[in-house]
Amino acid sequence: MTQRTVYAGKVNNALVNEKIVLKGWVQKRRDLGGVIFIDLRDREGFCQVVFNAENLTVEEMHQADRLRNEYVVEVSGTLQHRAPEQINPKIPTGEFELMADRLTVLATSKTPPIYIEEDVEVDEEVRLRHRFLDLRRPNMFNNLRLRHQVSQSIRQYLNDLDFIDVETPYLTRSTPEGARDYLVPTRREPGSFYALPQSPQIFKQLLMGAGLDRYYQIVRCFRDEDLRGDRQPEFTQVDIETSFLTQAEIQALTEEMLKKVVKDTLAIELTDAFPTMTYEKAMAEYGSDKPDIRFEMKLVDLSSFASQSEFGVFKSAVEKGGMVKAINLKGLADSYTRKTADELINIIKPYGAKGLAWLKITDEGFNGPIAKFFKEENDYKAIVEPLNGEVGDIIFFVADSQEIVETSLGELRLHLGKKHQLFDPDALAFLWVTDWPLVEYDEEAGRYVAMHHPFTAPRNMDVEALKNHPAEALAQAYDIVLNGYEIGGGSLRIYTRAMQEQMFELLGFTPAQAEEQFGFLLSAFDYGFPPHGGIALGLDRLVMLLAKEPNIREVIAFPKTGRGVDLLMKAPGFVDNSQLRELHLSVKEDKKA
């Protein structure tokens, strides 16, 4: 084979009238009676190639005539400008064509099961089953290149700040907090298991105790949890840990890094500081701990008015210790009939809501199923004024416990925002969410659980205060949100044995259990451990948002399905009994099958 001169998608004026060699795939073939044209495709784009009997042997013309989509070819010839009337302005190389003088077919191809083109609807399972073909499509390649650029930008930024890239183990110990672990048996220790890491959390803390001061790693992590569009069982995390920095310093460092990533990859310069919002405010006004601030429609508390209203549903909810909140969909009342408005209950039912009330604002007052309960002028003002209501608006209400009300209206808000395109899809709305509760009480488990993880430091580092008033404790924790997605979370960490032991006790560990599970960390605290903290960013989710893709499978080379299955490799799969015996394992028959 002859050495390639340039990518097909990068031919340019400097190469006109030069003899060059291109290699790639046949995208299209056209026979115009003695002259054959193909679009030659490689990862950078296309170049038109012309096969003319005047320049080729009879055999080479026969080969050109037999070319089909996805054949792999090597073509040499002279690059020329196309005639003005033949220029294709839709592609960067549309003014050039290669006049071929030699053709070599390197590989033939069956008819592919998917179209190797952009913006062609193909069943996702077919795409994943033939991922090596799917990745030939230009938009998929561009997503992988964007992912590479994001990673390189992050590495460059952190390297320039003297961070050290350190690898941590994949085979580690199972811990009881967080999602379910993926377990790995070992034949050397019958009945014992490694766990694949959900995060390098403890290792990076130990590295701070070792004096590395600034660590990072772009690392694979594994969690056996229910999947969705922005989750995979194995995912990539940008893991960062520092010693002696404050929360504000870590946030500033992360913010500048993300601004650099956006500038390096999208050529967009973000100059404003990222806004900050407390967890309490996020839940109260947006019904979410990861608010999408690209549009307004905030939740408004009407509980005080509802407690005095004649509408029994509202009044009863408040009397039982709950609340009534509402959102205002401005100017779109006419988009809803009674039937379509009532059907929105299906959006919030999964979050515990038992009903959804609504009112339209008209010139004559309220219109809707509950309008008869709010006929007085004072009622009208009490509802309309806090919501900045106007004629043509439609207001939605939920009355229940605080958790159900805020979560349900938050989800409805997002649904309406997407349905009615209330935000700029090109906007990048970063947001810090801070002042998280340290713990929350799990009624089912009968104990407190960590809102982030057991190693997060409370704002008040007084051990007795945490012991006596755990529900009031705020965490030194901070999440970074982009367009309604959590793309990262971090905290300052506990770094003393006394506080860590108190945290374990609060979470239901006995001293013996804490020592068994985390004795190595507690022991490390006895040897002069520095104050430290960090953050972990989800690389897959960040790239998904920068690429404007609907799910992270579009930015991962070989992803799993929503069921956690690799359709290309047919994994997970059964293994031979001899392998199980080596691991001292056997598989029980499923009697339910």
Tab-separated table of C-alpha atoms in Angstrom, residues 42-485:
chain	number	residue	atom	x	y	z
A	42	ASP	CA	-12.957	8.768	6.050
A	43	ARG	CA	-13.216	10.044	9.589
A	44	GLU	CA	-12.708	13.679	8.527
A	45	GLY	CA	-15.322	13.853	5.772
A	46	PHE	CA	-15.775	13.224	2.044
A	47	CYS	CA	-14.043	13.802	-1.261
A	48	GLN	CA	-15.521	13.136	-4.680
A	49	VAL	CA	-13.443	10.754	-6.819
A	50	VAL	CA	-13.817	10.511	-10.593
A	51	PHE	CA	-12.982	7.293	-12.484
A	52	ASN	CA	-12.548	7.915	-16.220
A	53	ALA	CA	-11.472	5.325	-18.816
A	54	GLU	CA	-8.968	7.851	-20.163
A	55	ASN	CA	-6.919	7.615	-16.962
A	56	LEU	CA	-7.423	3.984	-15.860
A	57	THR	CA	-6.870	0.502	-17.190
A	58	VAL	CA	-9.799	-1.610	-18.325
A	59	GLU	CA	-9.451	-3.776	-15.206
A	60	GLU	CA	-9.445	-0.750	-12.934
A	61	MET	CA	-12.599	0.556	-14.628
A	62	HIS	CA	-14.201	-2.842	-14.077
A	63	GLN	CA	-13.214	-2.578	-10.414
A	64	ALA	CA	-14.699	0.906	-10.193
A	65	ASP	CA	-17.906	-0.389	-11.772
A	66	ARG	CA	-18.147	-3.087	-9.063
A	67	LEU	CA	-17.640	-0.710	-6.141
A	68	ARG	CA	-20.449	-0.700	-3.596
A	69	ASN	CA	-21.175	1.109	-0.331
A	70	GLU	CA	-18.630	0.451	2.440
A	71	TYR	CA	-15.958	-1.057	0.177
A	72	VAL	CA	-12.548	0.017	1.463
A	73	VAL	CA	-10.377	1.508	-1.269
A	74	GLU	CA	-7.077	3.222	-1.951
A	75	VAL	CA	-7.159	5.796	-4.741
A	76	SER	CA	-4.386	7.915	-6.221
A	77	GLY	CA	-4.806	10.728	-8.689
A	78	THR	CA	-4.644	14.470	-9.229
A	79	LEU	CA	-6.774	16.834	-7.148
A	80	GLN	CA	-8.670	19.380	-9.222
A	81	HIS	CA	-11.281	22.082	-8.771
A	82	ARG	CA	-14.789	21.051	-9.811
A	83	ALA	CA	-16.562	22.952	-12.541
A	84	PRO	CA	-18.497	25.892	-10.974
A	85	GLU	CA	-21.886	24.325	-11.686
A	86	GLN	CA	-20.799	21.079	-9.949
A	87	ILE	CA	-19.617	22.594	-6.663
A	88	ASN	CA	-21.371	21.183	-3.584
A	89	PRO	CA	-21.554	23.968	-0.967
A	90	LYS	CA	-22.951	21.589	1.665
A	91	ILE	CA	-19.576	19.984	2.429
A	92	PRO	CA	-16.171	21.619	3.101
A	93	THR	CA	-14.523	19.740	0.212
A	94	GLY	CA	-17.374	20.388	-2.209
A	95	GLU	CA	-15.233	22.400	-4.643
A	96	PHE	CA	-12.688	19.608	-5.189
A	97	GLU	CA	-12.562	16.240	-6.919
A	98	LEU	CA	-9.862	13.634	-7.329
A	99	MET	CA	-9.216	12.506	-10.926
A	100	ALA	CA	-8.217	8.915	-10.226
A	101	ASP	CA	-5.330	7.259	-12.049
A	102	ARG	CA	-5.109	4.147	-9.862
A	103	LEU	CA	-7.618	2.133	-7.805
A	104	THR	CA	-6.964	-0.619	-5.288
A	105	VAL	CA	-9.840	-2.385	-3.529
A	106	LEU	CA	-8.596	-3.214	-0.027
A	107	ALA	CA	-11.796	-4.859	1.257
A	108	THR	CA	-15.307	-5.584	0.059
A	109	SER	CA	-18.458	-5.294	2.159
A	110	LYS	CA	-21.855	-6.854	2.563
A	111	THR	CA	-24.837	-4.518	2.520
A	112	PRO	CA	-24.700	-2.924	6.001
A	113	PRO	CA	-27.672	-3.421	8.337
A	114	ILE	CA	-27.654	0.316	9.113
A	115	TYR	CA	-27.176	3.420	6.992
A	116	ILE	CA	-23.756	5.011	7.486
A	117	GLU	CA	-25.208	8.497	7.387
A	118	GLU	CA	-26.067	11.307	9.781
A	119	ASP	CA	-29.595	11.917	11.042
A	120	VAL	CA	-31.013	8.595	9.850
A	121	GLU	CA	-33.472	6.958	12.242
A	122	VAL	CA	-32.274	3.453	13.088
A	123	ASP	CA	-33.494	1.184	15.892
A	124	GLU	CA	-31.061	1.644	18.792
A	125	GLU	CA	-30.683	-2.074	19.441
A	126	VAL	CA	-29.645	-2.603	15.806
A	127	ARG	CA	-27.131	0.211	16.190
A	128	LEU	CA	-25.665	-1.249	19.381
A	129	ARG	CA	-25.523	-4.755	17.924
A	130	HIS	CA	-23.448	-3.363	15.046
A	131	ARG	CA	-21.684	-0.620	16.978
A	132	PHE	CA	-18.529	-0.862	14.853
A	133	LEU	CA	-20.668	0.244	11.902
A	134	ASP	CA	-22.615	2.814	13.906
A	135	LEU	CA	-19.356	4.488	14.919
A	136	ARG	CA	-18.538	5.090	11.239
A	137	ARG	CA	-21.325	7.662	11.117
A	138	PRO	CA	-19.901	11.211	11.189
A	139	ASN	CA	-21.934	12.391	14.183
A	140	MET	CA	-20.783	9.421	16.266
A	141	PHE	CA	-17.148	10.060	15.377
A	142	ASN	CA	-17.582	13.727	16.234
A	143	ASN	CA	-18.985	12.767	19.641
A	144	LEU	CA	-15.959	10.576	20.382
A	145	ARG	CA	-13.597	13.310	19.236
A	146	LEU	CA	-15.430	15.813	21.458
A	147	ARG	CA	-15.016	13.409	24.372
A	148	HIS	CA	-11.290	13.210	23.641
A	149	GLN	CA	-11.039	17.003	23.482
A	150	VAL	CA	-12.861	17.389	26.803
A	151	SER	CA	-10.515	14.891	28.464
A	152	GLN	CA	-7.427	16.565	27.010
A	153	SER	CA	-8.598	20.007	28.123
A	154	ILE	CA	-9.170	18.737	31.666
A	155	ARG	CA	-5.791	17.015	31.800
A	156	GLN	CA	-3.987	20.091	30.518
A	157	TYR	CA	-5.688	22.350	33.054
A	158	LEU	CA	-4.944	20.094	36.016
A	159	ASN	CA	-1.383	19.316	34.886
A	160	ASP	CA	-0.675	23.049	34.690
A	161	LEU	CA	-1.808	23.375	38.340
A	162	ASP	CA	0.622	20.652	39.469
A	163	PHE	CA	-1.988	17.950	39.982
A	164	ILE	CA	-0.604	14.399	39.809
A	165	ASP	CA	-2.440	11.702	37.843
A	166	VAL	CA	-2.491	8.556	40.017
A	167	GLU	CA	-4.171	5.248	39.209
A	168	THR	CA	-6.101	3.508	41.985
A	169	PRO	CA	-7.154	-0.168	42.179
A	170	TYR	CA	-10.099	-1.653	40.305
A	171	LEU	CA	-10.167	-4.731	42.536
A	172	THR	CA	-11.063	-3.443	45.981
A	173	ARG	CA	-13.356	-4.121	48.947
A	174	SER	CA	-17.151	-3.998	49.040
A	175	THR	CA	-18.556	-1.281	51.294
A	176	PRO	CA	-22.150	-1.049	52.558
A	177	GLU	CA	-22.961	2.555	51.574
A	178	GLY	CA	-24.179	3.688	48.142
A	179	ALA	CA	-25.430	1.559	45.256
A	180	ARG	CA	-24.964	-2.182	44.911
A	181	ASP	CA	-21.424	-3.312	44.100
A	182	TYR	CA	-20.292	-5.459	41.194
A	183	LEU	CA	-18.563	-8.378	42.890
A	184	VAL	CA	-15.571	-10.321	41.563
A	185	PRO	CA	-14.863	-13.785	43.023
A	186	THR	CA	-11.312	-15.069	43.407
A	187	ARG	CA	-10.183	-18.684	43.180
A	188	ARG	CA	-7.370	-18.066	45.685
A	189	GLU	CA	-9.743	-17.134	48.530
A	190	PRO	CA	-12.867	-19.332	48.384
A	191	GLY	CA	-15.959	-17.422	49.467
A	192	SER	CA	-14.222	-14.044	49.281
A	193	PHE	CA	-14.961	-11.330	46.762
A	194	TYR	CA	-13.420	-8.196	45.397
A	195	ALA	CA	-15.721	-5.313	44.459
A	196	LEU	CA	-15.311	-3.032	41.470
A	197	PRO	CA	-15.074	0.555	42.735
A	198	GLN	CA	-18.133	2.802	42.680
A	199	SER	CA	-15.629	5.624	43.144
A	200	PRO	CA	-11.974	5.914	44.224
A	201	GLN	CA	-13.266	7.891	47.225
A	202	ILE	CA	-11.248	6.312	50.038
A	203	PHE	CA	-8.117	5.843	47.932
A	204	LYS	CA	-7.997	9.507	46.995
A	205	GLN	CA	-8.432	10.487	50.641
A	206	LEU	CA	-5.550	8.185	51.583
A	207	LEU	CA	-3.451	9.846	48.897
A	208	MET	CA	-4.022	13.150	50.677
A	209	GLY	CA	-2.842	11.509	53.894
A	210	ALA	CA	0.211	10.375	51.931
A	211	GLY	CA	1.055	14.003	51.167
A	212	LEU	CA	0.366	14.120	47.413
A	213	ASP	CA	-1.564	17.376	47.983
A	214	ARG	CA	-3.148	17.471	44.506
A	215	TYR	CA	-4.447	14.330	42.780
A	216	TYR	CA	-6.603	13.647	39.763
A	217	GLN	CA	-7.631	10.664	37.683
A	218	ILE	CA	-9.997	10.100	34.769
A	219	VAL	CA	-11.231	6.750	35.946
A	220	ARG	CA	-13.797	4.049	35.256
A	221	CYS	CA	-16.338	3.432	38.029
A	222	PHE	CA	-19.010	0.753	38.434
A	223	ARG	CA	-22.444	0.812	40.075
A	224	ASP	CA	-25.140	-1.855	39.944
A	225	GLU	CA	-28.146	0.454	39.933
A	226	ASP	CA	-31.276	1.008	37.882
A	227	LEU	CA	-30.311	2.593	34.579
A	228	ARG	CA	-31.689	5.587	32.690
A	229	GLY	CA	-30.648	7.838	29.830
A	230	ASP	CA	-27.865	9.521	31.786
A	231	ARG	CA	-26.587	6.400	33.613
A	232	GLN	CA	-24.543	3.336	32.703
A	233	PRO	CA	-23.339	0.436	34.890
A	234	GLU	CA	-19.764	1.477	34.099
A	235	PHE	CA	-19.016	5.147	33.688
A	236	THR	CA	-16.108	7.579	33.602
A	237	GLN	CA	-15.410	10.015	36.404
A	238	VAL	CA	-13.055	12.992	36.581
A	239	ASP	CA	-11.802	12.509	40.115
A	240	ILE	CA	-10.083	15.410	41.898
A	241	GLU	CA	-8.789	15.697	45.461
A	242	THR	CA	-6.770	18.428	47.178
A	243	SER	CA	-5.272	19.188	50.570
A	244	PHE	CA	-5.573	22.470	52.496
A	245	LEU	CA	-7.994	24.152	50.047
A	246	THR	CA	-11.270	25.690	51.183
A	247	GLN	CA	-14.656	24.905	49.647
A	248	ALA	CA	-14.571	28.244	47.813
A	249	GLU	CA	-11.129	27.477	46.385
A	250	ILE	CA	-12.174	24.037	45.134
A	251	GLN	CA	-15.313	25.494	43.555
A	252	ALA	CA	-13.292	28.262	41.872
A	253	LEU	CA	-10.778	25.735	40.536
A	254	THR	CA	-13.552	23.523	39.153
A	255	GLU	CA	-15.406	26.472	37.652
A	256	GLU	CA	-12.338	27.710	35.772
A	257	MET	CA	-11.686	24.189	34.514
A	258	LEU	CA	-15.215	23.887	33.120
A	259	LYS	CA	-14.977	27.301	31.479
A	260	LYS	CA	-11.744	26.186	29.827
A	261	VAL	CA	-13.374	22.963	28.609
A	262	VAL	CA	-16.260	24.895	27.032
A	263	LYS	CA	-13.888	27.347	25.371
A	264	ASP	CA	-11.515	24.637	24.106
A	265	THR	CA	-14.240	22.389	22.715
A	266	LEU	CA	-17.108	24.677	21.677
A	267	ALA	CA	-15.238	28.001	21.241
A	268	ILE	CA	-17.677	29.590	23.706
A	269	GLU	CA	-16.248	31.925	26.336
A	270	LEU	CA	-18.146	31.957	29.621
A	271	THR	CA	-17.211	35.108	31.526
A	272	ASP	CA	-19.804	35.304	34.301
A	273	ALA	CA	-19.345	33.496	37.593
A	274	PHE	CA	-21.566	30.432	37.976
A	275	PRO	CA	-24.549	31.283	40.196
A	276	THR	CA	-24.896	29.562	43.574
A	277	MET	CA	-28.104	28.329	45.173
A	278	THR	CA	-28.690	26.567	48.468
A	279	TYR	CA	-30.223	23.100	48.497
A	280	GLU	CA	-33.181	24.479	50.452
A	281	LYS	CA	-33.874	27.170	47.866
A	282	ALA	CA	-33.448	24.737	44.964
A	283	MET	CA	-36.077	22.400	46.379
A	284	ALA	CA	-38.421	25.215	47.415
A	285	GLU	CA	-38.363	27.134	44.119
A	286	TYR	CA	-37.553	24.455	41.520
A	287	GLY	CA	-38.619	21.192	43.166
A	288	SER	CA	-35.248	19.692	42.319
A	289	ASP	CA	-31.761	19.465	43.803
A	290	LYS	CA	-30.430	19.965	40.270
A	291	PRO	CA	-32.470	22.905	38.929
A	292	ASP	CA	-32.631	23.749	35.252
A	293	ILE	CA	-32.334	27.533	35.471
A	294	ARG	CA	-32.655	28.138	31.720
A	295	PHE	CA	-36.291	29.114	32.351
A	296	GLU	CA	-38.303	30.536	35.249
A	297	MET	CA	-41.660	29.037	36.293
A	298	LYS	CA	-40.703	28.811	39.959
A	299	LEU	CA	-42.778	26.982	42.552
A	300	VAL	CA	-44.809	29.394	44.700
A	301	ASP	CA	-45.992	28.515	48.216
A	302	LEU	CA	-49.706	29.221	48.696
A	303	SER	CA	-50.069	27.295	51.962
A	304	SER	CA	-51.011	30.320	54.067
A	305	PHE	CA	-53.860	31.210	51.721
A	306	ALA	CA	-54.862	27.556	51.280
A	307	SER	CA	-55.270	27.067	55.017
A	308	GLN	CA	-58.061	29.685	54.982
A	309	SER	CA	-59.641	28.696	51.658
A	310	GLU	CA	-62.993	27.011	51.089
A	311	PHE	CA	-61.412	24.287	48.977
A	312	GLY	CA	-61.258	21.291	51.293
A	313	VAL	CA	-58.414	19.515	49.499
A	314	PHE	CA	-56.089	22.486	49.943
A	315	LYS	CA	-57.148	23.233	53.501
A	316	SER	CA	-56.871	19.607	54.615
A	317	ALA	CA	-53.359	19.216	53.191
A	318	VAL	CA	-52.081	22.171	55.226
A	319	GLU	CA	-53.901	21.053	58.393
A	320	LYS	CA	-52.118	17.680	58.120
A	321	GLY	CA	-48.724	19.400	58.089
A	322	GLY	CA	-48.366	19.496	54.315
A	323	MET	CA	-48.392	22.389	51.892
A	324	VAL	CA	-49.884	23.759	48.677
A	325	LYS	CA	-47.642	25.041	45.908
A	326	ALA	CA	-48.297	26.137	42.345
A	327	ILE	CA	-46.543	26.913	39.066
A	328	ASN	CA	-47.711	29.278	36.340
A	329	LEU	CA	-47.436	28.299	32.662
A	330	LYS	CA	-47.600	31.759	31.160
A	331	GLY	CA	-49.620	32.551	28.051
A	332	LEU	CA	-50.399	28.955	27.132
A	333	ALA	CA	-53.822	28.376	28.693
A	334	ASP	CA	-55.372	27.930	25.253
A	335	SER	CA	-52.978	25.023	24.598
A	336	TYR	CA	-54.932	22.931	27.109
A	337	THR	CA	-58.414	21.503	27.129
A	338	ARG	CA	-59.879	20.067	30.305
A	339	LYS	CA	-58.864	16.607	29.085
A	340	THR	CA	-55.236	17.456	28.259
A	341	ALA	CA	-54.780	19.453	31.478
A	342	ASP	CA	-56.176	16.592	33.566
A	343	GLU	CA	-53.882	14.115	31.783
A	344	LEU	CA	-50.837	15.881	33.241
A	345	ILE	CA	-51.511	13.980	36.461
A	346	ASN	CA	-49.735	11.066	34.764
A	347	ILE	CA	-46.504	13.066	34.808
A	348	ILE	CA	-46.534	13.472	38.592
A	349	LYS	CA	-48.218	10.263	39.783
A	350	PRO	CA	-44.892	8.369	39.940
A	351	TYR	CA	-43.726	10.923	42.525
A	352	GLY	CA	-46.597	10.264	44.930
A	353	ALA	CA	-49.026	13.010	43.875
A	354	LYS	CA	-52.660	12.009	44.268
A	355	GLY	CA	-54.085	14.880	42.258
A	356	LEU	CA	-53.331	17.903	40.102
A	357	ALA	CA	-55.582	20.958	40.275
A	358	TRP	CA	-55.519	23.738	37.698
A	359	LEU	CA	-57.046	27.106	36.881
A	360	LYS	CA	-57.005	29.253	33.759
A	361	ILE	CA	-56.909	33.034	34.103
A	362	THR	CA	-59.493	34.688	31.859
A	363	ASP	CA	-60.988	38.158	31.467
A	364	GLU	CA	-63.910	36.999	33.604
A	365	GLY	CA	-61.745	35.494	36.351
A	366	PHE	CA	-60.814	31.857	36.913
A	367	ASN	CA	-61.918	29.006	34.695
A	368	GLY	CA	-61.444	25.323	35.490
A	369	PRO	CA	-62.639	22.439	37.660
A	370	ILE	CA	-61.889	24.189	40.979
A	371	ALA	CA	-62.836	27.746	39.920
A	372	LYS	CA	-66.093	27.586	41.902
A	373	PHE	CA	-64.113	27.520	45.158
A	374	PHE	CA	-62.308	30.802	44.369
A	375	LYS	CA	-64.987	33.319	43.379
A	376	GLU	CA	-64.060	36.128	45.740
A	377	GLU	CA	-61.829	38.997	44.648
A	378	ASN	CA	-59.505	38.306	47.580
A	379	ASP	CA	-59.113	34.705	46.409
A	380	TYR	CA	-58.198	35.920	42.925
A	381	LYS	CA	-55.538	38.300	44.251
A	382	ALA	CA	-54.117	35.732	46.700
A	383	ILE	CA	-53.453	33.303	43.855
A	384	VAL	CA	-52.655	35.554	40.902
A	385	GLU	CA	-50.340	38.109	42.500
A	386	PRO	CA	-47.704	35.721	43.968
A	387	LEU	CA	-47.591	33.875	40.633
A	388	ASN	CA	-47.454	37.046	38.500
A	389	GLY	CA	-50.527	35.737	36.752
A	390	GLU	CA	-52.086	37.324	33.680
A	391	VAL	CA	-54.970	36.581	31.354
A	392	GLY	CA	-53.984	33.616	29.202
A	393	ASP	CA	-51.989	31.825	31.913
A	394	ILE	CA	-52.767	28.392	33.342
A	395	ILE	CA	-51.816	27.608	36.959
A	396	PHE	CA	-51.172	24.097	38.287
A	397	PHE	CA	-51.452	23.189	41.989
A	398	VAL	CA	-50.365	20.224	44.102
A	399	ALA	CA	-51.429	19.768	47.749
A	400	ASP	CA	-49.657	17.122	49.825
A	401	SER	CA	-46.559	16.630	51.982
A	402	GLN	CA	-43.631	18.929	51.295
A	403	GLU	CA	-41.571	16.213	49.607
A	404	ILE	CA	-44.396	15.118	47.294
A	405	VAL	CA	-45.464	18.680	46.452
A	406	GLU	CA	-41.996	19.943	45.578
A	407	THR	CA	-40.815	16.860	43.713
A	408	SER	CA	-44.056	16.515	41.724
A	409	LEU	CA	-44.257	20.168	40.684
A	410	GLY	CA	-40.527	20.114	39.894
A	411	GLU	CA	-41.046	17.238	37.464
A	412	LEU	CA	-44.136	18.903	35.952
A	413	ARG	CA	-42.133	22.107	35.523
A	414	LEU	CA	-39.437	20.237	33.574
A	415	HIS	CA	-42.053	18.458	31.453
A	416	LEU	CA	-43.766	21.732	30.534
A	417	GLY	CA	-40.441	23.438	29.865
A	418	LYS	CA	-39.445	20.760	27.368
A	419	LYS	CA	-42.892	20.387	25.821
A	420	HIS	CA	-43.313	24.100	25.163
A	421	GLN	CA	-39.608	24.820	24.456
A	422	LEU	CA	-39.403	27.450	27.186
A	423	PHE	CA	-35.594	27.559	27.133
A	424	ASP	CA	-32.770	28.136	24.685
A	425	PRO	CA	-31.432	24.657	23.764
A	426	ASP	CA	-28.020	26.187	23.035
A	427	ALA	CA	-27.673	27.763	26.478
A	428	LEU	CA	-25.188	26.402	29.009
A	429	ALA	CA	-26.651	27.138	32.453
A	430	PHE	CA	-24.143	26.077	35.109
A	431	LEU	CA	-25.168	26.276	38.767
A	432	TRP	CA	-23.645	25.446	42.146
A	433	VAL	CA	-25.967	23.860	44.720
A	434	THR	CA	-24.597	24.187	48.268
A	435	ASP	CA	-25.543	23.875	51.949
A	436	TRP	CA	-26.858	20.341	51.690
A	437	PRO	CA	-28.218	18.520	54.723
A	438	LEU	CA	-25.490	16.206	56.015
A	439	VAL	CA	-27.906	13.315	56.616
A	440	GLU	CA	-31.548	12.428	56.136
A	441	TYR	CA	-33.652	10.006	58.154
A	442	ASP	CA	-34.667	6.806	56.382
A	443	GLU	CA	-37.992	5.711	57.898
A	444	GLU	CA	-37.763	2.250	56.355
A	445	ALA	CA	-34.228	1.605	57.615
A	446	GLY	CA	-34.920	3.339	60.939
A	447	ARG	CA	-31.671	5.316	60.825
A	448	TYR	CA	-29.934	8.263	59.262
A	449	VAL	CA	-28.287	7.918	55.842
A	450	ALA	CA	-25.684	10.210	54.309
A	451	MET	CA	-26.964	12.639	51.667
A	452	HIS	CA	-23.636	12.344	49.827
A	453	HIS	CA	-21.363	9.771	51.494
A	454	PRO	CA	-20.149	8.965	55.019
A	455	PHE	CA	-16.904	10.901	54.627
A	456	THR	CA	-18.433	14.348	54.042
A	457	ALA	CA	-17.541	16.899	56.693
A	458	PRO	CA	-20.272	18.834	58.525
A	459	ARG	CA	-20.081	22.618	58.590
A	460	ASN	CA	-19.886	22.488	62.363
A	461	MET	CA	-16.933	20.216	63.180
A	462	ASP	CA	-18.040	19.890	66.829
A	463	VAL	CA	-18.511	16.153	67.434
A	464	GLU	CA	-21.043	16.709	70.239
A	465	ALA	CA	-23.150	19.012	68.045
A	466	LEU	CA	-23.399	16.307	65.383
A	467	LYS	CA	-24.240	13.703	67.993
A	468	ASN	CA	-26.979	15.744	69.614
A	469	HIS	CA	-28.519	17.502	66.600
A	470	PRO	CA	-27.856	15.410	63.473
A	471	ALA	CA	-30.976	16.567	61.595
A	472	GLU	CA	-29.768	20.171	61.781
A	473	ALA	CA	-26.278	19.476	60.450
A	474	LEU	CA	-25.342	21.000	57.110
A	475	ALA	CA	-22.642	19.465	54.938
A	476	GLN	CA	-19.609	21.164	53.484
A	477	ALA	CA	-20.826	19.791	50.151
A	478	TYR	CA	-21.366	21.281	46.723
A	479	ASP	CA	-22.872	19.936	43.475
A	480	ILE	CA	-22.278	21.412	40.043
A	481	VAL	CA	-25.341	21.348	37.769
A	482	LEU	CA	-25.630	21.972	34.027
A	483	ASN	CA	-29.004	22.413	32.308
A	484	GLY	CA	-30.829	20.421	34.967
A	485	TYR	CA	-28.299	17.571	35.179
